[in-house]
mmCIF file of C-alpha atoms in Angstrom:
data_model
loop_
_atom_site.group_PDB
_atom_site.id
_atom_site.type_symbol
_atom_site.label_atom_id
_atom_site.label_comp_id
_atom_site.label_asym_id
_atom_site.label_seq_id
_atom_site.Cartn_x
_atom_site.Cartn_y
_atom_site.Cartn_z
ATOM 1 C CA MET A 1 0.025 0.224 -0.021
ATOM 2 C CA LEU A 2 1.342 3.217 -0.814
ATOM 3 C CA LEU A 3 1.597 6.061 1.559
ATOM 4 C CA THR A 4 -0.846 8.122 -0.158
ATOM 5 C CA GLN A 5 -3.654 5.129 -0.127
ATOM 6 C CA LEU A 6 -3.840 4.963 3.756
ATOM 7 C CA PRO A 7 -6.953 6.153 5.780
ATOM 8 C CA GLU A 8 -6.595 9.564 6.773
ATOM 9 C CA ASP A 9 -6.605 9.281 10.317
ATOM 10 C CA VAL A 10 -3.444 6.801 10.026
ATOM 11 C CA LEU A 11 -1.900 9.082 7.733
ATOM 12 C CA TYR A 12 -2.462 12.119 10.095
ATOM 13 C CA HIS A 13 -1.053 10.104 12.847
ATOM 14 C CA ILE A 14 2.039 9.998 11.174
ATOM 15 C CA LEU A 15 2.473 13.078 9.801
ATOM 16 C CA SER A 16 2.143 14.643 13.670
ATOM 17 C CA HIS A 17 5.735 12.852 14.448
ATOM 18 C CA LEU A 18 7.325 15.041 11.177
ATOM 19 C CA ASP A 19 8.719 18.788 12.172
ATOM 20 C CA HIS A 20 8.125 21.372 9.642
ATOM 21 C CA ARG A 21 10.745 21.431 7.801
ATOM 22 C CA SER A 22 10.089 17.632 6.741
ATOM 23 C CA LEU A 23 6.600 18.442 6.492
ATOM 24 C CA SER A 24 7.448 21.543 3.903
ATOM 25 C CA ARG A 25 9.921 18.233 1.694
ATOM 26 C CA LEU A 26 6.890 16.096 1.774
ATOM 27 C CA CYS A 27 4.678 18.666 0.073
ATOM 28 C CA GLN A 28 7.277 18.557 -3.119
ATOM 29 C CA VAL A 29 6.752 14.687 -3.519
ATOM 30 C CA CYS A 30 3.535 14.453 -5.414
ATOM 31 C CA LYS A 31 0.116 16.532 -6.155
ATOM 32 C CA SER A 32 -1.914 14.563 -3.957
ATOM 33 C CA MET A 33 0.704 14.585 -0.897
ATOM 34 C CA HIS A 34 0.931 18.260 -1.076
ATOM 35 C CA GLY A 35 -2.938 18.738 -1.437
ATOM 36 C CA PHE A 36 -2.876 16.660 2.297
ATOM 37 C CA VAL A 37 -0.136 18.188 3.925
ATOM 38 C CA ASN A 38 -1.262 21.852 3.310
ATOM 39 C CA ARG A 39 -4.154 21.106 5.431
ATOM 40 C CA ASP A 40 -4.390 23.071 8.608
ATOM 41 C CA ALA A 41 -5.051 19.816 10.346
ATOM 42 C CA VAL A 42 -1.862 18.793 9.773
ATOM 43 C CA TRP A 43 0.048 21.652 10.878
ATOM 44 C CA ARG A 44 -2.138 22.451 14.050
ATOM 45 C CA LYS A 45 0.432 20.418 16.563
ATOM 46 C CA ILE A 46 3.271 22.482 15.254
ATOM 47 C CA ALA A 47 2.002 25.344 15.149
ATOM 48 C CA HIS A 48 0.765 25.552 18.891
ATOM 49 C CA GLY A 49 4.639 24.936 19.738
ATOM 50 C CA CYS A 50 5.707 27.909 17.671
ATOM 51 C CA LEU A 51 5.943 31.539 18.460
ATOM 52 C CA ASN A 52 2.857 33.612 17.331
ATOM 53 C CA SER A 53 1.327 30.949 15.367
ATOM 54 C CA GLY A 54 -2.220 32.141 16.162
ATOM 55 C CA ILE A 55 -2.936 29.108 18.248
ATOM 56 C CA THR A 56 -3.396 30.150 21.749
ATOM 57 C CA ARG A 57 -2.845 28.124 25.340
ATOM 58 C CA ASN A 58 -6.245 26.673 25.205
ATOM 59 C CA GLY A 59 -6.219 25.990 21.256
ATOM 60 C CA THR A 60 -7.950 28.809 19.924
ATOM 61 C CA ASP A 61 -6.959 29.956 16.557
ATOM 62 C CA ILE A 62 -7.621 34.100 16.489
ATOM 63 C CA TYR A 63 -6.262 33.829 12.503
ATOM 64 C CA PRO A 64 -8.440 31.151 11.265
ATOM 65 C CA ASN A 65 -8.522 32.737 7.600
ATOM 66 C CA ILE A 66 -4.461 32.135 6.992
ATOM 67 C CA PRO A 67 -3.332 29.026 6.272
ATOM 68 C CA LEU A 68 -1.345 27.146 9.332
ATOM 69 C CA LYS A 69 1.653 26.445 6.821
ATOM 70 C CA GLU A 70 1.570 29.944 6.370
ATOM 71 C CA ARG A 71 1.951 31.160 9.796
ATOM 72 C CA VAL A 72 4.588 28.676 10.899
ATOM 73 C CA ARG A 73 6.712 29.348 8.053
ATOM 74 C CA THR A 74 6.687 33.510 9.566
ATOM 75 C CA ALA A 75 6.839 31.800 13.077
ATOM 76 C CA GLN A 76 9.799 30.809 12.259
ATOM 77 C CA ASN A 77 10.970 34.615 11.263
ATOM 78 C CA TRP A 78 9.739 35.334 14.499
ATOM 79 C CA TYR A 79 11.993 33.167 16.494
ATOM 80 C CA LYS A 80 15.105 34.008 14.059
ATOM 81 C CA GLY A 81 14.532 38.015 14.156
ATOM 82 C CA VAL A 82 14.583 38.059 10.601
ATOM 83 C CA CYS A 83 11.961 40.910 9.306
ATOM 84 C CA LYS A 84 12.278 44.205 6.981
ATOM 85 C CA ARG A 85 11.852 47.632 9.091
ATOM 86 C CA TRP A 86 9.422 50.202 7.652
ATOM 87 C CA ILE A 87 8.965 53.303 9.224
ATOM 88 C CA LEU A 88 5.039 54.031 8.357
ATOM 89 C CA LEU A 89 4.791 57.955 9.785
ATOM 90 C CA ARG A 90 6.654 60.524 11.061
ATOM 91 C CA TRP A 91 5.865 63.641 12.676
ATOM 92 C CA LYS A 92 7.800 66.785 13.826
ATOM 93 C CA THR A 93 6.556 67.241 17.674
ATOM 94 C CA LYS A 94 7.212 64.583 20.289
ATOM 95 C CA LEU A 95 4.268 62.740 21.084
ATOM 96 C CA LEU A 96 2.887 59.894 23.529
ATOM 97 C CA PRO A 97 1.308 57.969 21.549
ATOM 98 C CA TRP A 98 -0.632 55.166 21.705
ATOM 99 C CA LEU A 99 -2.188 52.289 19.278
ATOM 100 C CA GLN A 100 -4.773 49.516 19.006
ATOM 101 C CA LEU A 101 -5.184 47.209 16.123
ATOM 102 C CA ASP A 102 -8.230 45.945 14.628
ATOM 103 C CA GLU A 103 -8.014 43.573 11.895
ATOM 104 C CA ASP A 104 -7.047 45.841 9.007
ATOM 105 C CA VAL A 105 -7.563 49.305 10.959
ATOM 106 C CA LEU A 106 -4.321 50.292 13.128
ATOM 107 C CA TYR A 107 -5.689 53.264 15.484
ATOM 108 C CA LEU A 108 -3.627 55.789 16.264
ATOM 109 C CA SER A 109 -3.625 58.789 18.955
ATOM 110 C CA GLN A 110 -1.230 61.773 18.251
ATOM 111 C CA ALA A 111 -1.841 64.748 20.672
ATOM 112 C CA ALA A 112 -5.817 65.173 21.007
ATOM 113 C CA LYS A 113 -7.135 63.202 18.157
ATOM 114 C CA ILE A 114 -7.470 59.596 17.694
ATOM 115 C CA GLY A 115 -7.108 58.469 13.738
ATOM 116 C CA ALA A 116 -8.090 55.373 12.156
ATOM 117 C CA TYR A 117 -5.941 53.994 9.791
ATOM 118 C CA PRO A 118 -6.249 51.265 7.283
ATOM 119 C CA LEU A 119 -3.622 48.589 6.137
ATOM 120 C CA HIS A 120 -3.305 47.570 2.989
ATOM 121 C CA HIS A 121 -4.156 44.042 2.717
ATOM 122 C CA ASP A 122 -1.207 42.703 1.110
ATOM 123 C CA SER A 123 1.662 45.378 2.188
ATOM 124 C CA ARG A 124 0.784 45.883 5.699
ATOM 125 C CA ARG A 125 1.175 49.633 4.832
ATOM 126 C CA LEU A 126 -0.617 52.421 6.203
ATOM 127 C CA GLN A 127 -3.022 54.525 4.131
ATOM 128 C CA ARG A 128 -1.532 58.020 4.683
ATOM 129 C CA ASN A 129 -4.678 59.599 5.549
ATOM 130 C CA PRO A 130 -6.945 58.586 8.595
ATOM 131 C CA VAL A 131 -10.511 57.284 7.603
ATOM 132 C CA GLU A 132 -11.759 58.231 10.879
ATOM 133 C CA ILE A 133 -10.916 60.919 13.518
ATOM 134 C CA PHE A 134 -12.012 60.474 17.038
ATOM 135 C CA SER A 135 -11.982 63.851 19.161
ATOM 136 C CA GLY A 136 -13.322 65.701 22.346
ATOM 137 C CA HIS A 137 -10.052 65.656 25.173
ATOM 138 C CA LYS A 138 -8.940 69.097 25.683
ATOM 139 C CA GLY A 139 -5.513 67.765 26.321
ATOM 140 C CA ASP A 140 -3.110 64.728 24.923
ATOM 141 C CA VAL A 141 -5.032 61.409 24.736
ATOM 142 C CA CYS A 142 -2.803 59.304 27.340
ATOM 143 C CA ARG A 143 -4.667 55.816 26.606
ATOM 144 C CA PHE A 144 -7.563 54.374 24.660
ATOM 145 C CA VAL A 145 -9.104 51.008 24.469
ATOM 146 C CA LEU A 146 -11.466 49.348 21.535
ATOM 147 C CA THR A 147 -14.617 47.615 21.938
ATOM 148 C CA ASP A 148 -16.693 45.924 19.812
ATOM 149 C CA SER A 149 -18.939 48.862 19.371
ATOM 150 C CA HIS A 150 -16.636 51.816 21.078
ATOM 151 C CA LEU A 151 -13.543 53.362 21.583
ATOM 152 C CA ILE A 152 -12.869 54.864 25.205
ATOM 153 C CA SER A 153 -10.409 57.352 25.874
ATOM 154 C CA GLY A 154 -8.811 58.671 28.887
ATOM 155 C CA GLY A 155 -6.900 62.305 28.541
ATOM 156 C CA SER A 156 -4.733 64.552 30.109
ATOM 157 C CA ASP A 157 -7.775 66.790 30.388
ATOM 158 C CA GLY A 158 -9.026 63.952 33.436
ATOM 159 C CA ARG A 159 -11.841 63.101 31.145
ATOM 160 C CA ILE A 160 -12.738 59.896 29.895
ATOM 161 C CA MET A 161 -14.514 60.125 26.345
ATOM 162 C CA VAL A 162 -16.585 57.211 24.834
ATOM 163 C CA HIS A 163 -16.894 56.975 21.186
ATOM 164 C CA SER A 164 -19.436 55.109 19.474
ATOM 165 C CA ARG A 165 -17.759 53.269 16.754
ATOM 166 C CA ARG A 166 -21.394 52.697 14.322
ATOM 167 C CA SER A 167 -21.970 56.130 14.862
ATOM 168 C CA ARG A 168 -20.415 59.839 15.239
ATOM 169 C CA MET A 169 -22.002 60.167 18.664
ATOM 170 C CA SER A 170 -19.452 60.903 21.760
ATOM 171 C CA LEU A 171 -20.095 61.007 25.590
ATOM 172 C CA GLY A 172 -17.923 62.660 28.047
ATOM 173 C CA LEU A 173 -17.500 61.122 31.146
ATOM 174 C CA THR A 174 -16.226 63.020 34.518
ATOM 175 C CA GLY A 175 -12.871 61.102 35.037
ATOM 176 C CA HIS A 176 -10.495 62.304 37.317
ATOM 177 C CA SER A 177 -8.605 65.465 38.619
ATOM 178 C CA GLN A 178 -5.425 64.477 36.831
ATOM 179 C CA GLU A 179 -4.636 62.927 33.934
ATOM 180 C CA VAL A 180 -6.304 59.469 33.216
ATOM 181 C CA ASN A 181 -2.810 57.461 32.601
ATOM 182 C CA CYS A 182 -4.493 53.886 32.101
ATOM 183 C CA LEU A 183 -7.684 52.311 31.577
ATOM 184 C CA ASP A 184 -9.790 48.954 30.582
ATOM 185 C CA SER A 185 -13.520 48.215 29.607
ATOM 186 C CA LYS A 186 -15.617 45.230 28.902
ATOM 187 C CA ASN A 187 -19.142 44.832 28.727
ATOM 188 C CA GLY A 188 -19.814 48.480 29.557
ATOM 189 C CA LEU A 189 -17.624 48.435 32.551
ATOM 190 C CA ILE A 190 -15.025 51.020 32.590
ATOM 191 C CA ILE A 191 -11.825 50.749 34.811
ATOM 192 C CA SER A 192 -9.623 53.783 34.981
ATOM 193 C CA GLY A 193 -6.370 54.888 36.686
ATOM 194 C CA SER A 194 -4.610 58.419 37.105
ATOM 195 C CA ARG A 195 -1.985 60.469 38.678
ATOM 196 C CA ASP A 196 -4.064 61.543 40.906
ATOM 197 C CA GLN A 197 -3.756 58.550 42.834
ATOM 198 C CA THR A 198 -6.956 56.662 42.102
ATOM 199 C CA ALA A 199 -8.252 53.846 40.298
ATOM 200 C CA ARG A 200 -12.093 54.720 39.349
ATOM 201 C CA MET A 201 -14.903 52.399 38.320
ATOM 202 C CA CYS A 202 -17.815 53.679 36.452
ATOM 203 C CA THR A 203 -19.992 52.380 33.229
ATOM 204 C CA MET A 204 -20.906 53.827 29.640
ATOM 205 C CA THR A 205 -23.935 55.201 30.669
ATOM 206 C CA SER A 206 -23.390 56.863 33.937
ATOM 207 C CA ASN A 207 -21.746 60.057 34.299
ATOM 208 C CA SER A 208 -20.553 59.685 37.889
ATOM 209 C CA PRO A 209 -17.840 56.789 39.283
ATOM 210 C CA LEU A 210 -19.327 53.478 40.575
ATOM 211 C CA ALA A 211 -16.598 53.793 43.103
ATOM 212 C CA THR A 212 -12.902 55.396 43.832
ATOM 213 C CA ILE A 213 -10.517 53.046 45.010
ATOM 214 C CA PRO A 214 -7.389 54.970 47.046
ATOM 215 C CA MET A 215 -4.027 53.771 45.346
ATOM 216 C CA PHE A 216 -1.621 56.199 47.351
ATOM 217 C CA ASP A 217 0.698 56.228 44.219
ATOM 218 C CA ARG A 218 0.313 57.349 40.542
ATOM 219 C CA VAL A 219 -1.685 54.385 38.810
ATOM 220 C CA TRP A 220 -0.186 53.610 34.987
ATOM 221 C CA SER A 221 -1.690 50.309 34.244
ATOM 222 C CA VAL A 222 -5.288 48.647 34.544
ATOM 223 C CA ALA A 223 -6.589 45.115 33.207
ATOM 224 C CA ILE A 224 -10.253 43.587 33.875
ATOM 225 C CA SER A 225 -10.040 39.842 34.004
ATOM 226 C CA PRO A 226 -12.082 38.185 31.080
ATOM 227 C CA THR A 227 -14.828 37.067 33.708
ATOM 228 C CA GLN A 228 -14.912 40.628 35.210
ATOM 229 C CA SER A 229 -14.634 39.051 38.374
ATOM 230 C CA SER A 230 -11.621 40.925 39.355
ATOM 231 C CA PHE A 231 -8.824 43.633 38.129
ATOM 232 C CA VAL A 232 -5.242 44.429 38.364
ATOM 233 C CA THR A 233 -3.691 47.547 38.837
ATOM 234 C CA GLY A 234 0.314 48.853 38.496
ATOM 235 C CA THR A 235 1.535 51.847 40.121
ATOM 236 C CA ALA A 236 4.623 54.129 39.764
ATOM 237 C CA CYS A 237 6.356 52.166 42.582
ATOM 238 C CA CYS A 238 7.191 55.437 43.953
ATOM 239 C CA GLU A 239 5.589 54.705 47.544
ATOM 240 C CA ASN A 240 6.089 51.917 50.324
ATOM 241 C CA PHE A 241 3.168 50.216 48.689
ATOM 242 C CA SER A 242 3.290 46.822 46.195
ATOM 243 C CA PRO A 243 3.014 48.186 42.854
ATOM 244 C CA LEU A 244 1.156 45.693 41.319
ATOM 245 C CA ARG A 245 -2.152 44.425 42.896
ATOM 246 C CA ILE A 246 -5.204 42.380 42.237
ATOM 247 C CA TRP A 247 -8.701 43.547 43.070
ATOM 248 C CA ASP A 248 -12.024 41.722 43.648
ATOM 249 C CA VAL A 249 -15.649 42.520 42.494
ATOM 250 C CA GLU A 250 -15.909 44.251 46.583
ATOM 251 C CA ARG A 251 -12.918 46.480 45.938
ATOM 252 C CA LYS A 252 -10.682 44.583 48.093
ATOM 253 C CA CYS A 253 -6.731 43.938 47.538
ATOM 254 C CA VAL A 254 -6.892 39.961 46.833
ATOM 255 C CA MET A 255 -2.911 39.557 45.801
ATOM 256 C CA GLU A 256 -0.163 41.742 45.530
ATOM 257 C CA TRP A 257 3.429 41.610 43.971
ATOM 258 C CA GLU A 258 6.953 43.734 44.363
ATOM 259 C CA GLU A 259 8.408 44.689 41.429
ATOM 260 C CA PRO A 260 11.784 43.187 40.897
ATOM 261 C CA HIS A 261 13.413 45.197 38.313
ATOM 262 C CA ASP A 262 15.023 48.472 37.845
ATOM 263 C CA SER A 263 14.235 49.275 34.158
ATOM 264 C CA ALA A 264 10.628 50.248 33.040
ATOM 265 C CA LEU A 265 8.788 48.427 30.632
ATOM 266 C CA TYR A 266 6.673 50.994 28.581
ATOM 267 C CA CYS A 267 4.798 48.048 27.129
ATOM 268 C CA ILE A 268 4.070 44.567 26.640
ATOM 269 C CA GLN A 269 1.516 42.196 24.701
ATOM 270 C CA THR A 270 1.053 38.223 24.322
ATOM 271 C CA ASP A 271 0.059 36.005 21.637
ATOM 272 C CA GLY A 272 -1.531 33.838 24.165
ATOM 273 C CA ASN A 273 0.427 31.475 24.299
ATOM 274 C CA HIS A 274 4.539 31.079 24.101
ATOM 275 C CA MET A 275 5.249 34.695 22.902
ATOM 276 C CA ILE A 276 5.849 38.361 25.036
ATOM 277 C CA ALA A 277 7.068 41.610 23.044
ATOM 278 C CA SER A 278 8.022 44.511 25.442
ATOM 279 C CA GLY A 279 8.897 47.912 24.686
ATOM 280 C CA SER A 280 11.862 49.607 26.781
ATOM 281 C CA SER A 281 11.668 53.140 28.258
ATOM 282 C CA TYR A 282 15.124 53.686 26.388
ATOM 283 C CA TYR A 283 16.119 53.811 22.804
ATOM 284 C CA GLY A 284 13.503 52.597 21.451
ATOM 285 C CA VAL A 285 14.303 49.219 22.043
ATOM 286 C CA VAL A 286 11.339 46.230 21.363
ATOM 287 C CA ARG A 287 12.070 42.690 22.804
ATOM 288 C CA ILE A 288 10.685 39.128 22.130
ATOM 289 C CA TRP A 289 10.514 36.573 24.301
ATOM 290 C CA ASP A 290 9.650 32.848 24.489
ATOM 291 C CA LYS A 291 8.005 32.146 27.927
ATOM 292 C CA ARG A 292 10.038 28.626 27.968
ATOM 293 C CA GLN A 293 13.145 30.287 27.647
ATOM 294 C CA THR A 294 14.625 32.620 30.045
ATOM 295 C CA LYS A 295 16.636 34.801 28.328
ATOM 296 C CA CYS A 296 15.616 37.602 25.762
ATOM 297 C CA LEU A 297 14.685 35.821 22.456
ATOM 298 C CA GLN A 298 15.250 38.969 19.726
ATOM 299 C CA PHE A 299 16.275 42.210 20.340
ATOM 300 C CA PHE A 300 15.505 45.339 18.098
ATOM 301 C CA GLN A 301 16.347 48.658 18.579
ATOM 302 C CA LEU A 302 14.210 51.494 16.820
ATOM 303 C CA SER A 303 15.729 54.852 17.364
ATOM 304 C CA SER A 304 19.042 56.080 16.234
ATOM 305 C CA ASP A 305 22.034 56.102 18.554
ATOM 306 C CA SER A 306 21.243 60.289 18.866
ATOM 307 C CA VAL A 307 17.403 59.814 19.900
ATOM 308 C CA SER A 308 16.325 57.860 22.472
ATOM 309 C CA SER A 309 12.873 57.100 22.979
ATOM 310 C CA PRO A 310 10.446 54.811 24.923
ATOM 311 C CA VAL A 311 8.259 52.756 22.819
ATOM 312 C CA TYR A 312 5.335 53.786 24.218
ATOM 313 C CA CYS A 313 2.968 51.149 22.978
ATOM 314 C CA LEU A 314 3.297 47.835 20.508
ATOM 315 C CA ARG A 315 0.753 45.840 18.591
ATOM 316 C CA PHE A 316 1.098 42.787 16.996
ATOM 317 C CA ASN A 317 -0.664 40.384 14.521
ATOM 318 C CA SER A 318 0.529 37.339 12.628
ATOM 319 C CA SER A 319 3.077 38.942 10.538
ATOM 320 C CA HIS A 320 3.904 42.230 11.694
ATOM 321 C CA LEU A 321 4.766 44.026 14.679
ATOM 322 C CA TYR A 322 4.161 47.995 15.213
ATOM 323 C CA ALA A 323 5.720 50.020 17.533
ATOM 324 C CA ALA A 324 4.712 54.013 18.649
ATOM 325 C CA LEU A 325 7.993 55.773 19.524
ATOM 326 C CA ALA A 326 7.919 60.015 19.870
ATOM 327 C CA THR A 327 8.126 61.052 16.828
ATOM 328 C CA ALA A 328 7.235 57.929 14.419
ATOM 329 C CA LEU A 329 5.687 54.872 14.092
ATOM 330 C CA HIS A 330 7.671 51.728 13.040
ATOM 331 C CA SER A 331 6.806 48.461 11.600
ATOM 332 C CA LEU A 332 8.625 45.089 11.652
ATOM 333 C CA ASP A 333 7.352 42.815 8.698
ATOM 334 C CA PHE A 334 8.153 39.271 9.455
ATOM 335 C CA ARG A 335 6.860 37.508 6.261
ATOM 336 C CA GLN A 336 9.971 37.960 4.517
ATOM 337 C CA HIS A 337 11.816 34.037 3.773
ATOM 338 C CA PRO A 338 15.314 34.177 5.142
ATOM 339 C CA SER A 339 16.788 33.828 2.121
ATOM 340 C CA ASN A 340 15.464 37.417 0.987
ATOM 341 C CA ASN A 341 16.994 38.998 3.605
ATOM 342 C CA ARG A 342 20.606 40.252 4.435
#
């Protein structure tokens, strides 16, 4: 019996023992084998062990429209640091930009406005002019988050703005007495943190906060758990309080950690499985980490030697990483085949 004549479940089991190189070579044997090996089911086990393949720890596929074979090939470039670098946008005034990536649209804050920039499907370059602009703050936008229906932003004016993504309606909420450094939102609940040393809970439909939590230090980051049963806060580590704390729905601190590092990380993102990307406070440094290793996997310095800028925000999808620095928006394209890069 020929290999291609075996039952599919038996053939799947045999191929599950091969690595990505062996599977790629097997694709070249014949047309029937090429068609079978290109199926996502053949590559799923390998993809689960790769960096940023789109398969999360619980097995969810977050990029179902991209063939797994292609994502595994791109994952090798993430691991080896093989990419092409581009500067997508430049601006003359130094800003503290923030990014959010929603499929083929990149949202970028510049001063008091947030622009929605479509990404070209093939090149992943930005359309030069935004197709939509969100505004309403009297000062710079410090942070913003996207939900399915809204864009929610916090500004240096202490206000929180709720913008509908389906209409041009906007609502201003009473925020803090000083700038809103961070916020997060899930299912209508908004939690914000401020330089005024408080965290606040509110909803999209109420102008007054549900609760105000004294933090006794500047709040720089917040995140709501997927179940909304708790949220985490990170502070500036300038006072004698644990900077990282988890709070339950009763607003009681249930867990806290001390900060073991001296260097500041401005931003961090994970692929939901093995990869972490982080941006540092100096020289525009982006690092790629593999959770299964203790050392940094890859290192990219985006600022020139004469200019030092934090990586204020970074976002990535299956093939690109976007990083916002003080005067430019950078892109790293990992789709290139290693032989095409020098």
